[in-house]
PDB file of C-alpha atoms and ligand atoms in Angstrom:
ATOM      1  CA  UNK A   1      -8.428  25.562 -12.726  1.00 95.00           C
ATOM      2  CA  UNK A   2      -9.393  27.097  -9.298  1.00 98.00           C
ATOM      3  CA  UNK A   3      -9.681  24.517  -6.541  1.00 98.00           C
ATOM      4  CA  UNK A   4     -11.008  24.662  -3.030  1.00 98.00           C
ATOM      5  CA  UNK A   5      -8.952  22.219  -0.828  1.00 98.00           C
ATOM      6  CA  UNK A   6      -9.811  21.207   2.585  1.00 98.00           C
ATOM      7  CA  UNK A   7      -6.555  19.511   3.952  1.00 98.00           C
ATOM      8  CA  UNK A   8      -5.895  17.657   7.150  1.00 98.00           C
ATOM      9  CA  UNK A   9      -3.539  19.576   9.161  1.00 98.00           C
ATOM     10  CA  UNK A  10      -1.896  17.849  12.269  1.00 98.00           C
ATOM     11  CA  UNK A  11       1.167  19.202  13.844  1.00 98.00           C
ATOM     12  CA  UNK A  12       2.298  15.888  15.197  1.00 97.00           C
ATOM     13  CA  UNK A  13       1.104  12.383  16.507  1.00 97.00           C
ATOM     14  CA  UNK A  14      -0.572  14.004  19.626  1.00 96.00           C
ATOM     15  CA  UNK A  15      -2.183  16.903  18.046  1.00 98.00           C
ATOM     16  CA  UNK A  16      -5.921  16.596  17.583  1.00 97.00           C
ATOM     17  CA  UNK A  17      -5.755  17.859  13.872  1.00 98.00           C
ATOM     18  CA  UNK A  18      -8.324  19.683  11.793  1.00 98.00           C
ATOM     19  CA  UNK A  19      -9.324  20.457   8.243  1.00 98.00           C
ATOM     20  CA  UNK A  20      -7.757  23.765   6.941  1.00 98.00           C
ATOM     21  CA  UNK A  21      -9.392  25.280   3.753  1.00 98.00           C
ATOM     22  CA  UNK A  22      -6.932  26.607   0.911  1.00 98.00           C
ATOM     23  CA  UNK A  23      -7.950  28.042  -2.333  1.00 98.00           C
ATOM     24  CA  UNK A  24      -5.558  27.405  -5.068  1.00 97.00           C
ATOM     25  CA  UNK A  25      -5.528  28.957  -8.603  1.00 96.00           C
ATOM     26  CA  UNK A  26      -3.654  28.612 -11.702  1.00 93.00           C
ATOM     27  CA  UNK A  27      -3.753  24.689 -11.788  1.00 97.00           C
ATOM     28  CA  UNK A  28      -3.027  23.252 -15.131  1.00 96.00           C
ATOM     29  CA  UNK A  29      -4.970  20.119 -16.142  1.00 96.00           C
ATOM     30  CA  UNK A  30      -1.773  18.496 -17.177  1.00 96.00           C
ATOM     31  CA  UNK A  31      -0.516  18.656 -13.442  1.00 97.00           C
ATOM     32  CA  UNK A  32      -0.451  15.649 -11.289  1.00 97.00           C
ATOM     33  CA  UNK A  33      -2.168  15.892  -8.051  1.00 98.00           C
ATOM     34  CA  UNK A  34       1.006  16.020  -6.038  1.00 98.00           C
ATOM     35  CA  UNK A  35       1.855  19.105  -8.055  1.00 98.00           C
ATOM     36  CA  UNK A  36      -1.008  20.981  -6.747  1.00 98.00           C
ATOM     37  CA  UNK A  37       0.213  20.410  -3.380  1.00 98.00           C
ATOM     38  CA  UNK A  38       3.677  21.693  -4.538  1.00 98.00           C
ATOM     39  CA  UNK A  39       1.803  24.843  -5.773  1.00 97.00           C
ATOM     40  CA  UNK A  40      -0.093  25.353  -2.608  1.00 98.00           C
ATOM     41  CA  UNK A  41       3.322  24.683  -0.436  1.00 98.00           C
ATOM     42  CA  UNK A  42       5.124  27.340  -2.616  1.00 97.00           C
ATOM     43  CA  UNK A  43       2.453  29.729  -1.730  1.00 97.00           C
ATOM     44  CA  UNK A  44       2.501  28.784   1.968  1.00 98.00           C
ATOM     45  CA  UNK A  45       6.198  29.094   2.240  1.00 98.00           C
ATOM     46  CA  UNK A  46       6.158  32.628   0.441  1.00 98.00           C
ATOM     47  CA  UNK A  47       3.676  33.730   3.067  1.00 97.00           C
ATOM     48  CA  UNK A  48       5.895  32.439   5.807  1.00 98.00           C
ATOM     49  CA  UNK A  49       3.234  29.730   6.757  1.00 98.00           C
ATOM     50  CA  UNK A  50       3.977  25.981   7.459  1.00 98.00           C
ATOM     51  CA  UNK A  51       3.889  23.760   4.194  1.00 98.00           C
ATOM     52  CA  UNK A  52       1.616  20.869   4.005  1.00 98.00           C
ATOM     53  CA  UNK A  53       3.603  17.572   4.904  1.00 98.00           C
ATOM     54  CA  UNK A  54       2.981  14.782   2.483  1.00 98.00           C
ATOM     55  CA  UNK A  55       5.187  11.766   1.435  1.00 98.00           C
ATOM     56  CA  UNK A  56       6.360  11.220  -2.202  1.00 97.00           C
ATOM     57  CA  UNK A  57       9.520   9.862  -4.055  1.00 97.00           C
ATOM     58  CA  UNK A  58       9.286   8.361  -7.460  1.00 98.00           C
ATOM     59  CA  UNK A  59       6.211  10.328  -8.748  1.00 97.00           C
ATOM     60  CA  UNK A  60       5.656   7.527 -11.236  1.00 97.00           C
ATOM     61  CA  UNK A  61       3.675   4.930  -9.291  1.00 97.00           C
ATOM     62  CA  UNK A  62       6.289   2.487  -8.307  1.00 97.00           C
ATOM     63  CA  UNK A  63       7.733   3.365  -4.946  1.00 97.00           C
ATOM     64  CA  UNK A  64       4.403   3.316  -2.794  1.00 97.00           C
ATOM     65  CA  UNK A  65       5.337   6.378  -0.560  1.00 97.00           C
ATOM     66  CA  UNK A  66       2.500   8.751  -1.832  1.00 97.00           C
ATOM     67  CA  UNK A  67      -0.751   8.092  -0.646  1.00 95.00           C
ATOM     68  CA  UNK A  68      -3.707  10.052   0.866  1.00 98.00           C
ATOM     69  CA  UNK A  69      -7.515   9.828   0.835  1.00 98.00           C
ATOM     70  CA  UNK A  70      -8.988  12.279  -1.674  1.00 98.00           C
ATOM     71  CA  UNK A  71     -12.806  13.045  -1.327  1.00 98.00           C
ATOM     72  CA  UNK A  72     -13.130   9.710   0.843  1.00 98.00           C
ATOM     73  CA  UNK A  73     -11.257   7.498  -1.507  1.00 98.00           C
ATOM     74  CA  UNK A  74      -7.893   6.114  -0.904  1.00 98.00           C
ATOM     75  CA  UNK A  75      -5.594   7.356  -3.809  1.00 98.00           C
ATOM     76  CA  UNK A  76      -8.517   9.383  -5.213  1.00 97.00           C
ATOM     77  CA  UNK A  77     -11.085   8.636  -7.848  1.00 96.00           C
ATOM     78  CA  UNK A  78      -9.265   6.971 -10.699  1.00 97.00           C
ATOM     79  CA  UNK A  79      -9.091   3.050 -10.407  1.00 96.00           C
ATOM     80  CA  UNK A  80      -5.667   1.529 -10.534  1.00 97.00           C
ATOM     81  CA  UNK A  81      -3.862   4.969  -9.991  1.00 98.00           C
ATOM     82  CA  UNK A  82      -1.603   6.207  -7.349  1.00 98.00           C
ATOM     83  CA  UNK A  83      -1.942   9.749  -6.174  1.00 98.00           C
ATOM     84  CA  UNK A  84       1.210  10.702  -7.981  1.00 98.00           C
ATOM     85  CA  UNK A  85      -0.108   9.635 -11.196  1.00 97.00           C
ATOM     86  CA  UNK A  86      -3.544  11.061 -10.662  1.00 98.00           C
ATOM     87  CA  UNK A  87      -3.816  14.006 -13.174  1.00 97.00           C
ATOM     88  CA  UNK A  88      -5.883  17.104 -12.766  1.00 97.00           C
ATOM     89  CA  UNK A  89      -7.834  16.486 -16.081  1.00 97.00           C
ATOM     90  CA  UNK A  90      -9.925  14.188 -13.848  1.00 96.00           C
ATOM     91  CA  UNK A  91     -10.980  17.103 -11.879  1.00 97.00           C
ATOM     92  CA  UNK A  92     -13.159  20.195 -12.868  1.00 97.00           C
ATOM     93  CA  UNK A  93     -12.545  23.783 -12.401  1.00 97.00           C
ATOM     94  CA  UNK A  94     -14.239  24.930  -9.058  1.00 97.00           C
ATOM     95  CA  UNK A  95     -13.924  21.483  -7.545  1.00 98.00           C
ATOM     96  CA  UNK A  96     -14.004  21.097  -3.786  1.00 98.00           C
ATOM     97  CA  UNK A  97     -11.542  18.517  -2.744  1.00 98.00           C
ATOM     98  CA  UNK A  98     -10.983  16.923   0.826  1.00 98.00           C
ATOM     99  CA  UNK A  99      -7.521  15.563   1.319  1.00 98.00           C
ATOM    100  CA  UNK A 100      -6.921  13.304   4.560  1.00 98.00           C
ATOM    101  CA  UNK A 101      -4.137  11.023   5.570  1.00 98.00           C
ATOM    102  CA  UNK A 102      -4.669   7.140   5.595  1.00 98.00           C
ATOM    103  CA  UNK A 103      -6.934   6.436   8.531  1.00 96.00           C
ATOM    104  CA  UNK A 104      -5.815   3.303  10.194  1.00 97.00           C
ATOM    105  CA  UNK A 105      -4.836   2.449  13.660  1.00 97.00           C
ATOM    106  CA  UNK A 106      -1.702   0.528  12.493  1.00 98.00           C
ATOM    107  CA  UNK A 107      -0.510   3.702  10.536  1.00 98.00           C
ATOM    108  CA  UNK A 108      -0.308   6.426  13.125  1.00 98.00           C
ATOM    109  CA  UNK A 109      -0.164  10.042  11.660  1.00 98.00           C
ATOM    110  CA  UNK A 110       3.261  11.675  12.072  1.00 98.00           C
ATOM    111  CA  UNK A 111       2.411  14.915  10.639  1.00 98.00           C
ATOM    112  CA  UNK A 112      -0.515  16.320   8.223  1.00 98.00           C
ATOM    113  CA  UNK A 113      -0.697  13.719   5.403  1.00 98.00           C
ATOM    114  CA  UNK A 114       2.294  11.538   6.589  1.00 98.00           C
ATOM    115  CA  UNK A 115       1.656   8.355   8.220  1.00 98.00           C
ATOM    116  CA  UNK A 116       3.987   5.686   9.822  1.00 98.00           C
ATOM    117  CA  UNK A 117       3.909   2.604   7.827  1.00 98.00           C
ATOM    118  CA  UNK A 118       6.683   0.746   9.472  1.00 98.00           C
ATOM    119  CA  UNK A 119       4.285  -2.024  10.571  1.00 98.00           C
ATOM    120  CA  UNK A 120       4.497  -3.110   6.873  1.00 98.00           C
ATOM    121  CA  UNK A 121       8.468  -3.168   7.156  1.00 98.00           C
ATOM    122  CA  UNK A 122       8.080  -5.460  10.321  1.00 98.00           C
ATOM    123  CA  UNK A 123       5.875  -7.943   8.394  1.00 98.00           C
ATOM    124  CA  UNK A 124       8.248  -8.116   5.441  1.00 98.00           C
ATOM    125  CA  UNK A 125      11.241  -8.468   7.759  1.00 97.00           C
ATOM    126  CA  UNK A 126       9.515 -11.570   9.215  1.00 97.00           C
ATOM    127  CA  UNK A 127       9.633 -13.375   6.042  1.00 94.00           C
ATOM    128  CA  UNK A 128       9.140 -11.405   2.934  1.00 94.00           C
ATOM    129  CA  UNK A 129      12.292 -12.579   1.301  1.00 92.00           C
ATOM    130  CA  UNK A 130      13.958 -15.594  -0.254  1.00 90.00           C
ATOM    131  CA  UNK A 131      16.988 -16.865   1.366  1.00 88.00           C
ATOM    132  CA  UNK A 132      17.954 -19.742  -1.094  1.00 82.00           C
ATOM    133  CA  UNK A 133      21.031 -19.198  -3.031  1.00 82.00           C
ATOM    134  CA  UNK A 134      19.909 -18.502  -6.567  1.00 77.00           C
ATOM    135  CA  UNK A 135      23.177 -17.541  -8.127  1.00 78.00           C
ATOM    136  CA  UNK A 136      23.679 -14.907 -10.626  1.00 82.00           C
ATOM    137  CA  UNK A 137      21.311 -13.677 -13.243  1.00 79.00           C
ATOM    138  CA  UNK A 138      22.278 -16.429 -15.903  1.00 80.00           C
ATOM    139  CA  UNK A 139      21.810 -19.255 -13.341  1.00 79.00           C
ATOM    140  CA  UNK A 140      18.301 -17.832 -12.058  1.00 73.00           C
ATOM    141  CA  UNK A 141      17.300 -17.607 -15.720  1.00 78.00           C
ATOM    142  CA  UNK A 142      18.149 -21.252 -16.228  1.00 83.00           C
ATOM    143  CA  UNK A 143      15.335 -22.237 -13.748  1.00 85.00           C
ATOM    144  CA  UNK A 144      12.203 -22.849 -16.051  1.00 89.00           C
ATOM    145  CA  UNK A 145       9.069 -21.003 -14.875  1.00 92.00           C
ATOM    146  CA  UNK A 146       5.865 -21.667 -16.490  1.00 93.00           C
ATOM    147  CA  UNK A 147       4.343 -18.613 -18.207  1.00 95.00           C
ATOM    148  CA  UNK A 148       1.027 -18.717 -16.252  1.00 95.00           C
ATOM    149  CA  UNK A 149       2.795 -18.975 -12.914  1.00 95.00           C
ATOM    150  CA  UNK A 150       5.284 -16.245 -13.850  1.00 94.00           C
ATOM    151  CA  UNK A 151       2.315 -13.858 -14.766  1.00 96.00           C
ATOM    152  CA  UNK A 152       0.649 -14.450 -11.457  1.00 96.00           C
ATOM    153  CA  UNK A 153       3.793 -13.909  -9.431  1.00 96.00           C
ATOM    154  CA  UNK A 154       4.496 -10.775 -11.309  1.00 96.00           C
ATOM    155  CA  UNK A 155       1.096  -9.517 -10.801  1.00 97.00           C
ATOM    156  CA  UNK A 156       1.350  -9.997  -7.140  1.00 98.00           C
ATOM    157  CA  UNK A 157       4.969  -8.385  -7.406  1.00 97.00           C
ATOM    158  CA  UNK A 158       3.399  -5.109  -8.472  1.00 98.00           C
ATOM    159  CA  UNK A 159       2.336  -4.413  -4.809  1.00 98.00           C
ATOM    160  CA  UNK A 160       4.184  -0.989  -3.854  1.00 98.00           C
ATOM    161  CA  UNK A 161       3.346  -1.394  -0.212  1.00 98.00           C
ATOM    162  CA  UNK A 162       1.501   1.943  -0.222  1.00 98.00           C
ATOM    163  CA  UNK A 163      -1.083   0.901   2.297  1.00 98.00           C
ATOM    164  CA  UNK A 164      -4.108   2.148   0.651  1.00 98.00           C
ATOM    165  CA  UNK A 165      -5.766  -1.431   1.026  1.00 98.00           C
ATOM    166  CA  UNK A 166      -5.448  -0.957   4.848  1.00 98.00           C
ATOM    167  CA  UNK A 167      -6.713   2.554   4.790  1.00 98.00           C
ATOM    168  CA  UNK A 168      -9.763   1.592   2.834  1.00 98.00           C
ATOM    169  CA  UNK A 169     -10.703  -1.653   4.778  1.00 98.00           C
ATOM    170  CA  UNK A 170     -13.262  -0.880   7.434  1.00 97.00           C
ATOM    171  CA  UNK A 171     -11.384  -3.402   9.719  1.00 98.00           C
ATOM    172  CA  UNK A 172      -7.802  -1.884   8.852  1.00 98.00           C
ATOM    173  CA  UNK A 173      -6.848  -5.365   7.591  1.00 98.00           C
ATOM    174  CA  UNK A 174      -3.323  -5.852   5.886  1.00 98.00           C
ATOM    175  CA  UNK A 175      -4.182  -9.118   4.253  1.00 98.00           C
ATOM    176  CA  UNK A 176      -4.160  -7.982   0.622  1.00 98.00           C
ATOM    177  CA  UNK A 177      -0.698  -6.540   1.247  1.00 98.00           C
ATOM    178  CA  UNK A 178       0.577  -9.714   2.933  1.00 98.00           C
ATOM    179  CA  UNK A 179      -1.346 -11.860   0.392  1.00 98.00           C
ATOM    180  CA  UNK A 180       0.475 -10.107  -2.383  1.00 98.00           C
ATOM    181  CA  UNK A 181       4.066 -10.691  -0.884  1.00 98.00           C
ATOM    182  CA  UNK A 182       3.093 -14.425  -0.178  1.00 97.00           C
ATOM    183  CA  UNK A 183       1.725 -15.003  -3.528  1.00 97.00           C
ATOM    184  CA  UNK A 184       4.743 -13.115  -5.251  1.00 95.00           C
ATOM    185  CA  UNK A 185       7.408 -15.322  -3.451  1.00 96.00           C
ATOM    186  CA  UNK A 186       5.491 -18.558  -2.936  1.00 95.00           C
ATOM    187  CA  UNK A 187       4.659 -19.209  -6.790  1.00 95.00           C
ATOM    188  CA  UNK A 188       8.177 -18.991  -7.793  1.00 92.00           C
ATOM    189  CA  UNK A 189      10.447 -22.218  -7.512  1.00 91.00           C
ATOM    190  CA  UNK A 190      13.127 -20.026  -5.554  1.00 89.00           C
ATOM    191  CA  UNK A 191      10.526 -19.332  -3.070  1.00 93.00           C
ATOM    192  CA  UNK A 192       9.375 -22.963  -2.310  1.00 93.00           C
ATOM    193  CA  UNK A 193      11.863 -23.942   0.510  1.00 91.00           C
ATOM    194  CA  UNK A 194      10.493 -21.357   2.978  1.00 93.00           C
ATOM    195  CA  UNK A 195       6.911 -21.019   1.535  1.00 96.00           C
ATOM    196  CA  UNK A 196       4.880 -22.300   4.305  1.00 96.00           C
ATOM    197  CA  UNK A 197       7.147 -20.970   7.148  1.00 95.00           C
ATOM    198  CA  UNK A 198       6.840 -17.715   5.425  1.00 96.00           C
ATOM    199  CA  UNK A 199       3.225 -17.513   5.467  1.00 97.00           C
ATOM    200  CA  UNK A 200       3.376 -18.512   9.223  1.00 96.00           C
ATOM    201  CA  UNK A 201       5.943 -15.772  10.028  1.00 97.00           C
ATOM    202  CA  UNK A 202       4.371 -13.126   8.227  1.00 97.00           C
ATOM    203  CA  UNK A 203       0.918 -13.755   9.559  1.00 97.00           C
ATOM    204  CA  UNK A 204       2.359 -13.807  12.926  1.00 97.00           C
ATOM    205  CA  UNK A 205       3.990 -10.494  12.549  1.00 98.00           C
ATOM    206  CA  UNK A 206       0.952  -9.038  10.968  1.00 98.00           C
ATOM    207  CA  UNK A 207      -1.142 -10.137  14.079  1.00 97.00           C
ATOM    208  CA  UNK A 208       1.479  -8.374  16.352  1.00 98.00           C
ATOM    209  CA  UNK A 209       0.462  -5.048  14.769  1.00 98.00           C
ATOM    210  CA  UNK A 210      -2.886  -3.411  15.334  1.00 98.00           C
ATOM    211  CA  UNK A 211      -4.310  -4.375  11.955  1.00 98.00           C
ATOM    212  CA  UNK A 212      -7.948  -5.952  11.806  1.00 97.00           C
ATOM    213  CA  UNK A 213      -9.101  -9.251  10.347  1.00 96.00           C
ATOM    214  CA  UNK A 214     -10.409  -9.597   6.889  1.00 96.00           C
ATOM    215  CA  UNK A 215     -14.331  -9.814   6.667  1.00 96.00           C
ATOM    216  CA  UNK A 216     -14.218  -9.836   2.833  1.00 95.00           C
ATOM    217  CA  UNK A 217     -15.566  -6.348   2.044  1.00 96.00           C
ATOM    218  CA  UNK A 218     -13.039  -6.295  -0.881  1.00 97.00           C
ATOM    219  CA  UNK A 219     -12.677  -2.378  -0.425  1.00 98.00           C
ATOM    220  CA  UNK A 220      -8.764  -3.171  -0.545  1.00 98.00           C
ATOM    221  CA  UNK A 221      -9.063  -4.669  -4.042  1.00 98.00           C
ATOM    222  CA  UNK A 222     -11.259  -1.590  -5.175  1.00 98.00           C
ATOM    223  CA  UNK A 223      -8.567   0.910  -4.241  1.00 98.00           C
ATOM    224  CA  UNK A 224      -5.500  -0.905  -4.951  1.00 98.00           C
ATOM    225  CA  UNK A 225      -3.420   1.167  -7.366  1.00 98.00           C
ATOM    226  CA  UNK A 226      -1.886  -2.101  -8.717  1.00 98.00           C
ATOM    227  CA  UNK A 227      -5.171  -4.069  -8.877  1.00 98.00           C
ATOM    228  CA  UNK A 228      -4.026  -6.895  -6.870  1.00 98.00           C
ATOM    229  CA  UNK A 229      -6.788  -9.332  -6.754  1.00 97.00           C
ATOM    230  CA  UNK A 230      -8.151 -10.821  -3.491  1.00 97.00           C
ATOM    231  CA  UNK A 231      -7.096 -14.118  -5.063  1.00 97.00           C
ATOM    232  CA  UNK A 232      -3.840 -13.213  -3.100  1.00 98.00           C
ATOM    233  CA  UNK A 233      -5.635 -13.535   0.103  1.00 98.00           C
ATOM    234  CA  UNK A 234      -6.940 -16.990  -0.852  1.00 97.00           C
ATOM    235  CA  UNK A 235      -3.424 -17.989  -1.311  1.00 97.00           C
ATOM    236  CA  UNK A 236      -2.155 -16.615   1.769  1.00 97.00           C
ATOM    237  CA  UNK A 237      -4.923 -18.489   3.773  1.00 97.00           C
ATOM    238  CA  UNK A 238      -4.143 -21.725   1.971  1.00 97.00           C
ATOM    239  CA  UNK A 239      -0.178 -21.434   2.443  1.00 97.00           C
ATOM    240  CA  UNK A 240      -0.884 -20.242   6.269  1.00 96.00           C
ATOM    241  CA  UNK A 241      -3.181 -23.269   6.816  1.00 95.00           C
ATOM    242  CA  UNK A 242      -0.801 -25.690   5.147  1.00 92.00           C
ATOM    243  CA  UNK A 243       1.944 -24.229   7.373  1.00 83.00           C
ATOM    244  CA  UNK A 244       0.018 -24.721  10.454  1.00 85.00           C
ATOM    245  CA  UNK A 245      -0.488 -28.339   9.512  1.00 79.00           C
ATOM    246  CA  UNK A 246       3.130 -28.878   8.827  1.00 71.00           C
ATOM    247  CA  UNK A 247       3.998 -27.199  12.183  1.00 63.00           C
ATOM    248  CA  UNK A 248       1.733 -29.593  14.093  1.00 63.00           C
ATOM    249  CA  UNK A 249       3.098 -32.555  12.096  1.00 59.00           C
ATOM    250  CA  UNK A 250       6.449 -31.567  13.039  1.00 53.00           C
ATOM    251  CA  UNK A 251       5.358 -31.307  16.767  1.00 51.00           C
ATOM    252  CA  UNK A 252       3.852 -34.736  16.590  1.00 53.00           C
ATOM    253  CA  UNK A 253       6.673 -36.289  14.649  1.00 49.00           C
ATOM    254  CA  UNK A 254       4.346 -37.128  11.699  1.00 48.00           C
ATOM    255  CA  UNK A 255       5.874 -35.013   9.180  1.00 39.00           C
ATOM    256  CA  UNK A 256       6.339 -36.545   5.595  1.00 40.00           C
ATOM    257  CA  UNK A 257       7.955 -34.902   2.669  1.00 39.00           C
ATOM    258  CA  UNK A 258       5.470 -33.292   0.554  1.00 41.00           C
ATOM    259  CA  UNK A 259       5.977 -31.750  -3.013  1.00 39.00           C
ATOM    260  CA  UNK A 260       4.966 -27.955  -3.315  1.00 44.00           C
ATOM    261  CA  UNK A 261       1.489 -27.491  -4.480  1.00 43.00           C
TER     262      UNK A 261
HETATM  263  S1  SF4 B 301      -2.039  -4.677  -2.054  1.00 61.08           S
HETATM  264 FE1  SF4 B 301      -2.261  -2.723  -3.285  1.00 61.08          FE
HETATM  265  S2  SF4 B 301      -2.925  -1.090  -1.962  1.00 61.08           S
HETATM  266 FE2  SF4 B 301      -2.184  -2.700  -0.781  1.00 61.08          FE
HETATM  267  S3  SF4 B 301      -0.040  -2.007  -0.266  1.00 61.08           S
HETATM  268 FE3  SF4 B 301       0.126  -3.304  -2.060  1.00 61.08          FE
HETATM  269  S4  SF4 B 301      -0.141  -1.817  -3.832  1.00 61.08           S
HETATM  270 FE4  SF4 B 301      -0.793  -0.731  -2.056  1.00 61.08          FE
HETATM  271  S1  FES B 302       5.385   8.871  -5.203  1.00 61.08           S
HETATM  272 FE1  FES B 302       6.117   6.809  -5.698  1.00 61.08          FE
HETATM  273  S2  FES B 302       4.306   5.614  -5.911  1.00 61.08           S
HETATM  274 FE2  FES B 302       3.697   7.884  -5.751  1.00 61.08          FE
END
């Protein structure tokens, strides 16, 4: 296959950036999309030119480090697929492909296709964990978890923190990502003690970052490579509201013990 690639090149955060056109040849249909960039970079290095910077690690759809906008779609044209798992058989010989970094205020461009997603790390640091002592694996396994709840929690736990949801959202909102974390931890028994405080802390951390608000466009759900449902956003909102109520009851001395819902 021959391809005409238009790739966003930007030397650093302050550089204006521009599209540069590259023609690549000898692309096999079995190659993954990142391998096309590898082929391109080998050629650029051989010619003494600067290779295209892009992020990757596992190349099997689990680490969340890869991510770019391909022909206007975060992670490219295949639903439920990360860029590293996107194979060239889904493209045609002679295709013209535009490749850009995530475009979101909260993810400033570092170089070329690499963006700074540390805003996600700061949200997770605020509450995306369980501090209850759950013992070793056999003890944890002795806590019964209903199949339906376990499945919902595991579906949410599939979120790989890639940031496509933010990049696709017209508002640059992070609520699908935060909703996935809240759902994954808040549904399991081990996550109950901090459930509502977690929602409060993570939303507060999210609001300290330049993410926008959700206005239900559902672009996030459409591009999520792990097909996280916007039901996660509803769970986030419920836990956040309940956390707010608990907080004000604390403040007015009216707190009563409530069983987790
Ligand atoms: S919710 Fe989906 S798109 Fe957003 S960070 Fe998680 S895996 Fe990526
Ligand atoms: S490189 Fe790990 S998910 Fe793509």
